[in-house]
């Protein structure tokens, strides 16, 4: 995981996103480890992959576990989400899922006009 972190921080913008998405898939199952050294290495690798592949990809991974029934799973996913939110708030806005609460009125938001 430490090697993935160091590699990912060295190649943003070089077109290696597909390779780092593969490496992220190899690192991601280790988020539930209990050893502090492994936890730090995995979190560092996820942060490095955030830089390499973009925060939207990491957000899609994280959204799956934020409301999981198991508390242990939720804690890990919320920790990753909070780190992601702190590091790249403004970049996440375009990737949040839309929630349509009012079916009667149709509205066009400013972000939709930009995209």
PDB file of N, CA and C in Angstrom:
ATOM      1  N   UNK A   1       0.816  -1.191   0.000  1.00  0.00           N
ATOM      2  CA  UNK A   1       0.000   0.000   0.000  1.00  0.00           C
ATOM      3  C   UNK A   1       0.863   1.259   0.000  1.00  0.00           C
ATOM      4  N   UNK A   2       1.976   1.212   0.674  1.00  0.00           N
ATOM      5  CA  UNK A   2       2.866   2.372   0.694  1.00  0.00           C
ATOM      6  C   UNK A   2       3.467   2.615  -0.687  1.00  0.00           C
ATOM      7  N   UNK A   3       3.785   1.543  -1.387  1.00  0.00           N
ATOM      8  CA  UNK A   3       4.328   1.680  -2.744  1.00  0.00           C
ATOM      9  C   UNK A   3       3.292   2.293  -3.680  1.00  0.00           C
ATOM     10  N   UNK A   4       2.032   1.885  -3.539  1.00  0.00           N
ATOM     11  CA  UNK A   4       0.962   2.458  -4.359  1.00  0.00           C
ATOM     12  C   UNK A   4       0.836   3.951  -4.078  1.00  0.00           C
ATOM     13  N   UNK A   5       0.926   4.329  -2.822  1.00  0.00           N
ATOM     14  CA  UNK A   5       0.835   5.739  -2.453  1.00  0.00           C
ATOM     15  C   UNK A   5       1.953   6.552  -3.098  1.00  0.00           C
ATOM     16  N   UNK A   6       3.168   6.072  -2.994  1.00  0.00           N
ATOM     17  CA  UNK A   6       4.302   6.808  -3.551  1.00  0.00           C
ATOM     18  C   UNK A   6       4.241   6.864  -5.076  1.00  0.00           C
ATOM     19  N   UNK A   7       3.827   5.789  -5.703  1.00  0.00           N
ATOM     20  CA  UNK A   7       3.691   5.795  -7.165  1.00  0.00           C
ATOM     21  C   UNK A   7       2.593   6.756  -7.603  1.00  0.00           C
ATOM     22  N   UNK A   8       1.454   6.714  -6.910  1.00  0.00           N
ATOM     23  CA  UNK A   8       0.311   7.532  -7.308  1.00  0.00           C
ATOM     24  C   UNK A   8       0.600   9.019  -7.177  1.00  0.00           C
ATOM     25  N   UNK A   9       1.371   9.402  -6.181  1.00  0.00           N
ATOM     26  CA  UNK A   9       1.675  10.820  -6.007  1.00  0.00           C
ATOM     27  C   UNK A   9       2.671  11.338  -7.036  1.00  0.00           C
ATOM     28  N   UNK A  10       3.325  10.428  -7.755  1.00  0.00           N
ATOM     29  CA  UNK A  10       4.306  10.848  -8.745  1.00  0.00           C
ATOM     30  C   UNK A  10       3.801  10.935 -10.164  1.00  0.00           C
ATOM     31  N   UNK A  11       2.574  10.501 -10.422  1.00  0.00           N
ATOM     32  CA  UNK A  11       2.120  10.443 -11.813  1.00  0.00           C
ATOM     33  C   UNK A  11       0.803  11.150 -12.134  1.00  0.00           C
ATOM     34  N   UNK A  12       0.320  12.093 -11.332  1.00  0.00           N
ATOM     35  CA  UNK A  12      -0.955  12.714 -11.717  1.00  0.00           C
ATOM     36  C   UNK A  12      -0.816  13.481 -13.030  1.00  0.00           C
ATOM     37  N   UNK A  13      -1.796  13.295 -13.891  1.00  0.00           N
ATOM     38  CA  UNK A  13      -1.804  13.995 -15.172  1.00  0.00           C
ATOM     39  C   UNK A  13      -1.002  13.324 -16.268  1.00  0.00           C
ATOM     40  N   UNK A  14      -0.486  12.133 -16.042  1.00  0.00           N
ATOM     41  CA  UNK A  14       0.310  11.441 -17.050  1.00  0.00           C
ATOM     42  C   UNK A  14      -0.463  10.364 -17.805  1.00  0.00           C
ATOM     43  N   UNK A  15      -1.759  10.251 -17.559  1.00  0.00           N
ATOM     44  CA  UNK A  15      -2.573   9.276 -18.273  1.00  0.00           C
ATOM     45  C   UNK A  15      -2.486   7.866 -17.723  1.00  0.00           C
ATOM     46  N   UNK A  16      -2.155   7.715 -16.466  1.00  0.00           N
ATOM     47  CA  UNK A  16      -2.034   6.383 -15.849  1.00  0.00           C
ATOM     48  C   UNK A  16      -3.243   6.029 -15.002  1.00  0.00           C
ATOM     49  N   UNK A  17      -4.382   6.651 -15.261  1.00  0.00           N
ATOM     50  CA  UNK A  17      -5.547   6.462 -14.408  1.00  0.00           C
ATOM     51  C   UNK A  17      -6.020   5.016 -14.383  1.00  0.00           C
ATOM     52  N   UNK A  18      -5.982   4.339 -15.521  1.00  0.00           N
ATOM     53  CA  UNK A  18      -6.461   2.959 -15.562  1.00  0.00           C
ATOM     54  C   UNK A  18      -5.586   2.033 -14.722  1.00  0.00           C
ATOM     55  N   UNK A  19      -4.288   2.244 -14.735  1.00  0.00           N
ATOM     56  CA  UNK A  19      -3.390   1.423 -13.925  1.00  0.00           C
ATOM     57  C   UNK A  19      -3.625   1.673 -12.434  1.00  0.00           C
ATOM     58  N   UNK A  20      -3.870   2.922 -12.058  1.00  0.00           N
ATOM     59  CA  UNK A  20      -4.076   3.213 -10.645  1.00  0.00           C
ATOM     60  C   UNK A  20      -5.474   2.823 -10.173  1.00  0.00           C
ATOM     61  N   UNK A  21      -6.413   2.753 -11.092  1.00  0.00           N
ATOM     62  CA  UNK A  21      -7.715   2.206 -10.729  1.00  0.00           C
ATOM     63  C   UNK A  21      -7.577   0.721 -10.405  1.00  0.00           C
ATOM     64  N   UNK A  22      -6.745   0.032 -11.167  1.00  0.00           N
ATOM     65  CA  UNK A  22      -6.463  -1.381 -10.882  1.00  0.00           C
ATOM     66  C   UNK A  22      -5.761  -1.526  -9.531  1.00  0.00           C
ATOM     67  N   UNK A  23      -4.779  -0.688  -9.257  1.00  0.00           N
ATOM     68  CA  UNK A  23      -4.091  -0.744  -7.974  1.00  0.00           C
ATOM     69  C   UNK A  23      -5.025  -0.386  -6.818  1.00  0.00           C
ATOM     70  N   UNK A  24      -5.947   0.541  -7.057  1.00  0.00           N
ATOM     71  CA  UNK A  24      -6.927   0.876  -6.029  1.00  0.00           C
ATOM     72  C   UNK A  24      -7.810  -0.326  -5.723  1.00  0.00           C
ATOM     73  N   UNK A  25      -8.180  -1.072  -6.754  1.00  0.00           N
ATOM     74  CA  UNK A  25      -8.981  -2.282  -6.547  1.00  0.00           C
ATOM     75  C   UNK A  25      -8.219  -3.327  -5.742  1.00  0.00           C
ATOM     76  N   UNK A  26      -6.911  -3.333  -5.836  1.00  0.00           N
ATOM     77  CA  UNK A  26      -6.119  -4.266  -5.037  1.00  0.00           C
ATOM     78  C   UNK A  26      -5.974  -3.801  -3.588  1.00  0.00           C
ATOM     79  N   UNK A  27      -5.939  -2.499  -3.377  1.00  0.00           N
ATOM     80  CA  UNK A  27      -5.744  -1.949  -2.034  1.00  0.00           C
ATOM     81  C   UNK A  27      -7.058  -1.872  -1.257  1.00  0.00           C
ATOM     82  N   UNK A  28      -8.164  -1.619  -1.927  1.00  0.00           N
ATOM     83  CA  UNK A  28      -9.433  -1.315  -1.272  1.00  0.00           C
ATOM     84  C   UNK A  28      -9.899  -2.379  -0.262  1.00  0.00           C
ATOM     85  N   UNK A  29      -9.775  -3.677  -0.531  1.00  0.00           N
ATOM     86  CA  UNK A  29     -10.247  -4.655   0.473  1.00  0.00           C
ATOM     87  C   UNK A  29      -9.516  -4.567   1.810  1.00  0.00           C
ATOM     88  N   UNK A  30      -8.392  -3.922   1.854  1.00  0.00           N
ATOM     89  CA  UNK A  30      -7.621  -3.821   3.095  1.00  0.00           C
ATOM     90  C   UNK A  30      -8.085  -2.689   4.014  1.00  0.00           C
ATOM     91  N   UNK A  31      -9.173  -2.005   3.665  1.00  0.00           N
ATOM     92  CA  UNK A  31      -9.629  -0.899   4.507  1.00  0.00           C
ATOM     93  C   UNK A  31     -10.140  -1.392   5.858  1.00  0.00           C
ATOM     94  N   UNK A  32     -10.440  -2.680   5.976  1.00  0.00           N
ATOM     95  CA  UNK A  32     -10.974  -3.217   7.229  1.00  0.00           C
ATOM     96  C   UNK A  32      -9.902  -3.850   8.110  1.00  0.00           C
ATOM     97  N   UNK A  33      -8.645  -3.651   7.777  1.00  0.00           N
ATOM     98  CA  UNK A  33      -7.562  -4.183   8.611  1.00  0.00           C
ATOM     99  C   UNK A  33      -7.565  -3.478   9.972  1.00  0.00           C
ATOM    100  N   UNK A  34      -7.032  -4.157  10.973  1.00  0.00           N
ATOM    101  CA  UNK A  34      -7.049  -3.591  12.327  1.00  0.00           C
ATOM    102  C   UNK A  34      -5.680  -3.109  12.805  1.00  0.00           C
ATOM    103  N   UNK A  35      -4.622  -3.478  12.126  1.00  0.00           N
ATOM    104  CA  UNK A  35      -3.287  -3.052  12.518  1.00  0.00           C
ATOM    105  C   UNK A  35      -3.087  -1.572  12.171  1.00  0.00           C
ATOM    106  N   UNK A  36      -2.622  -0.763  13.104  1.00  0.00           N
ATOM    107  CA  UNK A  36      -2.450   0.671  12.836  1.00  0.00           C
ATOM    108  C   UNK A  36      -1.509   0.978  11.667  1.00  0.00           C
ATOM    109  N   UNK A  37      -0.462   0.170  11.511  1.00  0.00           N
ATOM    110  CA  UNK A  37       0.461   0.414  10.409  1.00  0.00           C
ATOM    111  C   UNK A  37      -0.199   0.156   9.064  1.00  0.00           C
ATOM    112  N   UNK A  38      -0.981  -0.884   8.990  1.00  0.00           N
ATOM    113  CA  UNK A  38      -1.684  -1.202   7.740  1.00  0.00           C
ATOM    114  C   UNK A  38      -2.762  -0.165   7.466  1.00  0.00           C
ATOM    115  N   UNK A  39      -3.464   0.271   8.497  1.00  0.00           N
ATOM    116  CA  UNK A  39      -4.498   1.292   8.320  1.00  0.00           C
ATOM    117  C   UNK A  39      -3.882   2.567   7.745  1.00  0.00           C
ATOM    118  N   UNK A  40      -2.766   3.005   8.308  1.00  0.00           N
ATOM    119  CA  UNK A  40      -2.103   4.216   7.801  1.00  0.00           C
ATOM    120  C   UNK A  40      -1.625   4.035   6.367  1.00  0.00           C
ATOM    121  N   UNK A  41      -1.082   2.862   6.045  1.00  0.00           N
ATOM    122  CA  UNK A  41      -0.600   2.618   4.685  1.00  0.00           C
ATOM    123  C   UNK A  41      -1.751   2.589   3.689  1.00  0.00           C
ATOM    124  N   UNK A  42      -2.862   1.969   4.056  1.00  0.00           N
ATOM    125  CA  UNK A  42      -4.019   1.894   3.153  1.00  0.00           C
ATOM    126  C   UNK A  42      -4.640   3.277   2.962  1.00  0.00           C
ATOM    127  N   UNK A  43      -4.768   4.033   4.042  1.00  0.00           N
ATOM    128  CA  UNK A  43      -5.320   5.387   3.911  1.00  0.00           C
ATOM    129  C   UNK A  43      -4.409   6.264   3.046  1.00  0.00           C
ATOM    130  N   UNK A  44      -3.120   6.090   3.191  1.00  0.00           N
ATOM    131  CA  UNK A  44      -2.176   6.828   2.360  1.00  0.00           C
ATOM    132  C   UNK A  44      -2.304   6.418   0.894  1.00  0.00           C
ATOM    133  N   UNK A  45      -2.484   5.133   0.643  1.00  0.00           N
ATOM    134  CA  UNK A  45      -2.654   4.658  -0.732  1.00  0.00           C
ATOM    135  C   UNK A  45      -3.945   5.196  -1.342  1.00  0.00           C
ATOM    136  N   UNK A  46      -5.004   5.252  -0.550  1.00  0.00           N
ATOM    137  CA  UNK A  46      -6.273   5.790  -1.057  1.00  0.00           C
ATOM    138  C   UNK A  46      -6.127   7.276  -1.356  1.00  0.00           C
ATOM    139  N   UNK A  47      -5.432   8.008  -0.509  1.00  0.00           N
ATOM    140  CA  UNK A  47      -5.190   9.435  -0.764  1.00  0.00           C
ATOM    141  C   UNK A  47      -4.342   9.627  -2.023  1.00  0.00           C
ATOM    142  N   UNK A  48      -3.348   8.782  -2.198  1.00  0.00           N
ATOM    143  CA  UNK A  48      -2.539   8.867  -3.410  1.00  0.00           C
ATOM    144  C   UNK A  48      -3.355   8.566  -4.650  1.00  0.00           C
ATOM    145  N   UNK A  49      -4.207   7.566  -4.567  1.00  0.00           N
ATOM    146  CA  UNK A  49      -5.069   7.233  -5.707  1.00  0.00           C
ATOM    147  C   UNK A  49      -6.086   8.335  -5.962  1.00  0.00           C
ATOM    148  N   UNK A  50      -6.491   9.055  -4.914  1.00  0.00           N
ATOM    149  CA  UNK A  50      -7.383  10.203  -5.108  1.00  0.00           C
ATOM    150  C   UNK A  50      -6.718  11.244  -5.990  1.00  0.00           C
ATOM    151  N   UNK A  51      -5.437  11.445  -5.778  1.00  0.00           N
ATOM    152  CA  UNK A  51      -4.694  12.402  -6.596  1.00  0.00           C
ATOM    153  C   UNK A  51      -4.541  11.877  -8.030  1.00  0.00           C
ATOM    154  N   UNK A  52      -4.296  10.573  -8.161  1.00  0.00           N
ATOM    155  CA  UNK A  52      -4.020  10.001  -9.481  1.00  0.00           C
ATOM    156  C   UNK A  52      -5.274   9.833 -10.334  1.00  0.00           C
ATOM    157  N   UNK A  53      -6.380   9.347  -9.750  1.00  0.00           N
ATOM    158  CA  UNK A  53      -7.572   9.051 -10.564  1.00  0.00           C
ATOM    159  C   UNK A  53      -8.677  10.076 -10.384  1.00  0.00           C
ATOM    160  N   UNK A  54      -8.585  10.916  -9.384  1.00  0.00           N
ATOM    161  CA  UNK A  54      -9.599  11.933  -9.160  1.00  0.00           C
ATOM    162  C   UNK A  54     -10.511  11.585  -8.002  1.00  0.00           C
ATOM    163  N   UNK A  55     -11.046  12.599  -7.355  1.00  0.00           N
ATOM    164  CA  UNK A  55     -11.891  12.352  -6.187  1.00  0.00           C
ATOM    165  C   UNK A  55     -13.246  11.741  -6.517  1.00  0.00           C
ATOM    166  N   UNK A  56     -13.735  11.926  -7.733  1.00  0.00           N
ATOM    167  CA  UNK A  56     -15.034  11.364  -8.108  1.00  0.00           C
ATOM    168  C   UNK A  56     -15.039   9.848  -8.097  1.00  0.00           C
ATOM    169  N   UNK A  57     -13.951   9.258  -8.516  1.00  0.00           N
ATOM    170  CA  UNK A  57     -13.841   7.795  -8.518  1.00  0.00           C
ATOM    171  C   UNK A  57     -13.837   7.271  -7.088  1.00  0.00           C
ATOM    172  N   UNK A  58     -13.078   7.910  -6.230  1.00  0.00           N
ATOM    173  CA  UNK A  58     -13.022   7.484  -4.830  1.00  0.00           C
ATOM    174  C   UNK A  58     -14.390   7.673  -4.179  1.00  0.00           C
ATOM    175  N   UNK A  59     -15.089   8.758  -4.522  1.00  0.00           N
ATOM    176  CA  UNK A  59     -16.413   8.985  -3.958  1.00  0.00           C
ATOM    177  C   UNK A  59     -17.371   7.866  -4.338  1.00  0.00           C
ATOM    178  N   UNK A  60     -17.292   7.379  -5.560  1.00  0.00           N
ATOM    179  CA  UNK A  60     -18.166   6.278  -5.977  1.00  0.00           C
ATOM    180  C   UNK A  60     -17.895   5.013  -5.176  1.00  0.00           C
ATOM    181  N   UNK A  61     -16.644   4.783  -4.822  1.00  0.00           N
ATOM    182  CA  UNK A  61     -16.315   3.646  -3.959  1.00  0.00           C
ATOM    183  C   UNK A  61     -16.880   3.863  -2.554  1.00  0.00           C
ATOM    184  N   UNK A  62     -16.775   5.081  -2.046  1.00  0.00           N
ATOM    185  CA  UNK A  62     -17.141   5.375  -0.666  1.00  0.00           C
ATOM    186  C   UNK A  62     -18.653   5.411  -0.470  1.00  0.00           C
ATOM    187  N   UNK A  63     -19.399   5.894  -1.445  1.00  0.00           N
ATOM    188  CA  UNK A  63     -20.843   6.018  -1.288  1.00  0.00           C
ATOM    189  C   UNK A  63     -21.520   4.678  -1.019  1.00  0.00           C
ATOM    190  N   UNK A  64     -20.909   3.603  -1.462  1.00  0.00           N
ATOM    191  CA  UNK A  64     -21.509   2.282  -1.280  1.00  0.00           C
ATOM    192  C   UNK A  64     -21.569   1.866   0.182  1.00  0.00           C
ATOM    193  N   UNK A  65     -20.643   2.328   0.998  1.00  0.00           N
ATOM    194  CA  UNK A  65     -20.579   1.862   2.371  1.00  0.00           C
ATOM    195  C   UNK A  65     -20.963   2.866   3.438  1.00  0.00           C
ATOM    196  N   UNK A  66     -21.331   4.092   3.038  1.00  0.00           N
ATOM    197  CA  UNK A  66     -21.626   5.112   4.041  1.00  0.00           C
ATOM    198  C   UNK A  66     -22.822   4.774   4.918  1.00  0.00           C
ATOM    199  N   UNK A  67     -23.785   4.065   4.383  1.00  0.00           N
ATOM    200  CA  UNK A  67     -24.997   3.755   5.139  1.00  0.00           C
ATOM    201  C   UNK A  67     -25.190   2.252   5.287  1.00  0.00           C
ATOM    202  N   UNK A  68     -24.086   1.533   5.395  1.00  0.00           N
ATOM    203  CA  UNK A  68     -24.115   0.089   5.592  1.00  0.00           C
ATOM    204  C   UNK A  68     -24.714  -0.226   6.961  1.00  0.00           C
ATOM    205  N   UNK A  69     -25.408  -1.357   7.090  1.00  0.00           N
ATOM    206  CA  UNK A  69     -26.004  -1.690   8.393  1.00  0.00           C
ATOM    207  C   UNK A  69     -24.982  -1.939   9.506  1.00  0.00           C
ATOM    208  N   UNK A  70     -23.801  -2.428   9.163  1.00  0.00           N
ATOM    209  CA  UNK A  70     -22.796  -2.735  10.189  1.00  0.00           C
ATOM    210  C   UNK A  70     -22.045  -1.469  10.601  1.00  0.00           C
ATOM    211  N   UNK A  71     -21.957  -1.247  11.887  1.00  0.00           N
ATOM    212  CA  UNK A  71     -21.306  -0.044  12.415  1.00  0.00           C
ATOM    213  C   UNK A  71     -19.831   0.007  12.053  1.00  0.00           C
ATOM    214  N   UNK A  72     -19.159  -1.125  12.123  1.00  0.00           N
ATOM    215  CA  UNK A  72     -17.719  -1.178  11.809  1.00  0.00           C
ATOM    216  C   UNK A  72     -17.458  -0.764  10.361  1.00  0.00           C
ATOM    217  N   UNK A  73     -18.309  -1.183   9.463  1.00  0.00           N
ATOM    218  CA  UNK A  73     -18.170  -0.809   8.048  1.00  0.00           C
ATOM    219  C   UNK A  73     -18.420   0.682   7.876  1.00  0.00           C
ATOM    220  N   UNK A  74     -19.476   1.179   8.505  1.00  0.00           N
ATOM    221  CA  UNK A  74     -19.782   2.613   8.400  1.00  0.00           C
ATOM    222  C   UNK A  74     -18.646   3.477   8.933  1.00  0.00           C
ATOM    223  N   UNK A  75     -18.047   3.086  10.041  1.00  0.00           N
ATOM    224  CA  UNK A  75     -16.961   3.873  10.621  1.00  0.00           C
ATOM    225  C   UNK A  75     -15.801   4.021   9.650  1.00  0.00           C
ATOM    226  N   UNK A  76     -15.427   2.928   9.008  1.00  0.00           N
ATOM    227  CA  UNK A  76     -14.302   2.971   8.068  1.00  0.00           C
ATOM    228  C   UNK A  76     -14.647   3.841   6.865  1.00  0.00           C
ATOM    229  N   UNK A  77     -15.832   3.641   6.316  1.00  0.00           N
ATOM    230  CA  UNK A  77     -16.218   4.409   5.133  1.00  0.00           C
ATOM    231  C   UNK A  77     -16.381   5.887   5.450  1.00  0.00           C
ATOM    232  N   UNK A  78     -16.908   6.234   6.630  1.00  0.00           N
ATOM    233  CA  UNK A  78     -17.031   7.642   6.994  1.00  0.00           C
ATOM    234  C   UNK A  78     -15.668   8.272   7.225  1.00  0.00           C
ATOM    235  N   UNK A  79     -14.733   7.506   7.742  1.00  0.00           N
ATOM    236  CA  UNK A  79     -13.374   8.027   7.914  1.00  0.00           C
ATOM    237  C   UNK A  79     -12.760   8.360   6.549  1.00  0.00           C
ATOM    238  N   UNK A  80     -12.937   7.462   5.586  1.00  0.00           N
ATOM    239  CA  UNK A  80     -12.416   7.717   4.238  1.00  0.00           C
ATOM    240  C   UNK A  80     -13.134   8.906   3.607  1.00  0.00           C
ATOM    241  N   UNK A  81     -14.459   8.971   3.786  1.00  0.00           N
ATOM    242  CA  UNK A  81     -15.223  10.085   3.212  1.00  0.00           C
ATOM    243  C   UNK A  81     -14.788  11.416   3.810  1.00  0.00           C
ATOM    244  N   UNK A  82     -14.587  11.471   5.126  1.00  0.00           N
ATOM    245  CA  UNK A  82     -14.168  12.722   5.765  1.00  0.00           C
ATOM    246  C   UNK A  82     -12.803  13.174   5.247  1.00  0.00           C
ATOM    247  N   UNK A  83     -11.887  12.237   5.069  1.00  0.00           N
ATOM    248  CA  UNK A  83     -10.580  12.594   4.497  1.00  0.00           C
ATOM    249  C   UNK A  83     -10.731  13.089   3.066  1.00  0.00           C
ATOM    250  N   UNK A  84     -11.595  12.435   2.304  1.00  0.00           N
ATOM    251  CA  UNK A  84     -11.842  12.842   0.926  1.00  0.00           C
ATOM    252  C   UNK A  84     -12.467  14.229   0.880  1.00  0.00           C
ATOM    253  N   UNK A  85     -13.407  14.483   1.763  1.00  0.00           N
ATOM    254  CA  UNK A  85     -14.093  15.774   1.803  1.00  0.00           C
ATOM    255  C   UNK A  85     -13.140  16.898   2.194  1.00  0.00           C
ATOM    256  N   UNK A  86     -12.272  16.642   3.154  1.00  0.00           N
ATOM    257  CA  UNK A  86     -11.316  17.658   3.582  1.00  0.00           C
ATOM    258  C   UNK A  86     -10.337  17.980   2.456  1.00  0.00           C
ATOM    259  N   UNK A  87      -9.901  16.948   1.727  1.00  0.00           N
ATOM    260  CA  UNK A  87      -8.866  17.140   0.712  1.00  0.00           C
ATOM    261  C   UNK A  87      -9.391  17.761  -0.578  1.00  0.00           C
ATOM    262  N   UNK A  88     -10.638  17.484  -0.933  1.00  0.00           N
ATOM    263  CA  UNK A  88     -11.114  17.972  -2.236  1.00  0.00           C
ATOM    264  C   UNK A  88     -12.606  18.276  -2.212  1.00  0.00           C
ATOM    265  N   UNK A  89     -12.995  19.224  -1.395  1.00  0.00           N
ATOM    266  CA  UNK A  89     -14.399  19.618  -1.290  1.00  0.00           C
ATOM    267  C   UNK A  89     -14.973  20.081  -2.611  1.00  0.00           C
ATOM    268  N   UNK A  90     -14.314  21.043  -3.212  1.00  0.00           N
ATOM    269  CA  UNK A  90     -14.874  21.681  -4.403  1.00  0.00           C
ATOM    270  C   UNK A  90     -14.952  20.744  -5.593  1.00  0.00           C
ATOM    271  N   UNK A  91     -14.081  19.757  -5.669  1.00  0.00           N
ATOM    272  CA  UNK A  91     -14.107  18.828  -6.798  1.00  0.00           C
ATOM    273  C   UNK A  91     -15.222  17.795  -6.661  1.00  0.00           C
ATOM    274  N   UNK A  92     -15.737  17.588  -5.456  1.00  0.00           N
ATOM    275  CA  UNK A  92     -16.764  16.570  -5.236  1.00  0.00           C
ATOM    276  C   UNK A  92     -18.159  17.028  -5.625  1.00  0.00           C
ATOM    277  N   UNK A  93     -18.379  18.308  -5.752  1.00  0.00           N
ATOM    278  CA  UNK A  93     -19.722  18.832  -5.989  1.00  0.00           C
ATOM    279  C   UNK A  93     -20.352  18.213  -7.237  1.00  0.00           C
ATOM    280  N   UNK A  94     -19.611  18.082  -8.284  1.00  0.00           N
ATOM    281  CA  UNK A  94     -20.159  17.547  -9.527  1.00  0.00           C
ATOM    282  C   UNK A  94     -20.452  16.053  -9.455  1.00  0.00           C
ATOM    283  N   UNK A  95     -19.924  15.360  -8.476  1.00  0.00           N
ATOM    284  CA  UNK A  95     -20.075  13.909  -8.401  1.00  0.00           C
ATOM    285  C   UNK A  95     -21.128  13.447  -7.398  1.00  0.00           C
ATOM    286  N   UNK A  96     -21.683  14.357  -6.612  1.00  0.00           N
ATOM    287  CA  UNK A  96     -22.706  13.945  -5.653  1.00  0.00           C
ATOM    288  C   UNK A  96     -23.945  13.466  -6.396  1.00  0.00           C
ATOM    289  N   UNK A  97     -24.596  12.419  -5.902  1.00  0.00           N
ATOM    290  CA  UNK A  97     -25.819  11.948  -6.573  1.00  0.00           C
ATOM    291  C   UNK A  97     -26.948  12.949  -6.394  1.00  0.00           C
ATOM    292  N   UNK A  98     -27.812  13.022  -7.389  1.00  0.00           N
ATOM    293  CA  UNK A  98     -28.950  13.926  -7.314  1.00  0.00           C
ATOM    294  C   UNK A  98     -30.057  13.274  -6.498  1.00  0.00           C
ATOM    295  N   UNK A  99     -30.712  14.069  -5.691  1.00  0.00           N
ATOM    296  CA  UNK A  99     -31.839  13.607  -4.904  1.00  0.00           C
ATOM    297  C   UNK A  99     -33.048  14.435  -5.320  1.00  0.00           C
ATOM    298  N   UNK A 100     -34.022  13.781  -5.925  1.00  0.00           N
ATOM    299  CA  UNK A 100     -35.232  14.470  -6.365  1.00  0.00           C
ATOM    300  C   UNK A 100     -36.314  14.257  -5.315  1.00  0.00           C
ATOM    301  N   UNK A 101     -36.607  15.288  -4.559  1.00  0.00           N
ATOM    302  CA  UNK A 101     -37.598  15.183  -3.501  1.00  0.00           C
ATOM    303  C   UNK A 101     -38.983  15.593  -3.970  1.00  0.00           C
ATOM    304  N   UNK A 102     -39.051  16.497  -4.920  1.00  0.00           N
ATOM    305  CA  UNK A 102     -40.338  17.007  -5.368  1.00  0.00           C
ATOM    306  C   UNK A 102     -40.591  16.550  -6.799  1.00  0.00           C
ATOM    307  N   UNK A 103     -41.524  15.654  -6.976  1.00  0.00           N
ATOM    308  CA  UNK A 103     -41.825  15.128  -8.315  1.00  0.00           C
ATOM    309  C   UNK A 103     -42.769  16.052  -9.086  1.00  0.00           C
ATOM    310  N   UNK A 104     -43.451  16.973  -8.390  1.00  0.00           N
ATOM    311  CA  UNK A 104     -44.420  17.841  -9.037  1.00  0.00           C
ATOM    312  C   UNK A 104     -43.761  18.962  -9.840  1.00  0.00           C
ATOM    313  N   UNK A 105     -42.674  19.519  -9.283  1.00  0.00           N
ATOM    314  CA  UNK A 105     -42.008  20.637  -9.949  1.00  0.00           C
ATOM    315  C   UNK A 105     -40.715  20.170 -10.585  1.00  0.00           C
ATOM    316  N   UNK A 106     -40.459  20.652 -11.748  1.00  0.00           N
ATOM    317  CA  UNK A 106     -39.214  20.344 -12.434  1.00  0.00           C
ATOM    318  C   UNK A 106     -38.329  21.586 -12.377  1.00  0.00           C
ATOM    319  N   UNK A 107     -37.140  21.436 -11.840  1.00  0.00           N
ATOM    320  CA  UNK A 107     -36.241  22.577 -11.731  1.00  0.00           C
ATOM    321  C   UNK A 107     -34.925  22.251 -12.421  1.00  0.00           C
ATOM    322  N   UNK A 108     -34.311  23.261 -12.958  1.00  0.00           N
ATOM    323  CA  UNK A 108     -33.010  23.133 -13.581  1.00  0.00           C
ATOM    324  C   UNK A 108     -32.015  23.904 -12.714  1.00  0.00           C
ATOM    325  N   UNK A 109     -31.081  23.189 -12.121  1.00  0.00           N
ATOM    326  CA  UNK A 109     -30.130  23.813 -11.226  1.00  0.00           C
ATOM    327  C   UNK A 109     -28.981  24.431 -12.013  1.00  0.00           C
ATOM    328  N   UNK A 110     -28.287  25.347 -11.378  1.00  0.00           N
ATOM    329  CA  UNK A 110     -27.200  26.056 -12.031  1.00  0.00           C
ATOM    330  C   UNK A 110     -26.090  25.097 -12.474  1.00  0.00           C
ATOM    331  N   UNK A 111     -25.816  24.074 -11.674  1.00  0.00           N
ATOM    332  CA  UNK A 111     -24.789  23.103 -12.028  1.00  0.00           C
ATOM    333  C   UNK A 111     -25.178  22.330 -13.284  1.00  0.00           C
ATOM    334  N   UNK A 112     -26.458  22.010 -13.444  1.00  0.00           N
ATOM    335  CA  UNK A 112     -26.923  21.309 -14.637  1.00  0.00           C
ATOM    336  C   UNK A 112     -26.748  22.171 -15.894  1.00  0.00           C
ATOM    337  N   UNK A 113     -26.900  23.477 -15.749  1.00  0.00           N
ATOM    338  CA  UNK A 113     -26.710  24.370 -16.892  1.00  0.00           C
ATOM    339  C   UNK A 113     -25.247  24.423 -17.312  1.00  0.00           C
ATOM    340  N   UNK A 114     -24.347  24.302 -16.334  1.00  0.00           N
ATOM    341  CA  UNK A 114     -22.915  24.336 -16.641  1.00  0.00           C
ATOM    342  C   UNK A 114     -22.477  23.077 -17.359  1.00  0.00           C
ATOM    343  N   UNK A 115     -23.038  21.946 -16.960  1.00  0.00           N
ATOM    344  CA  UNK A 115     -22.628  20.655 -17.525  1.00  0.00           C
ATOM    345  C   UNK A 115     -23.313  20.477 -18.832  1.00  0.00           C
TER     346      UNK A 115
END
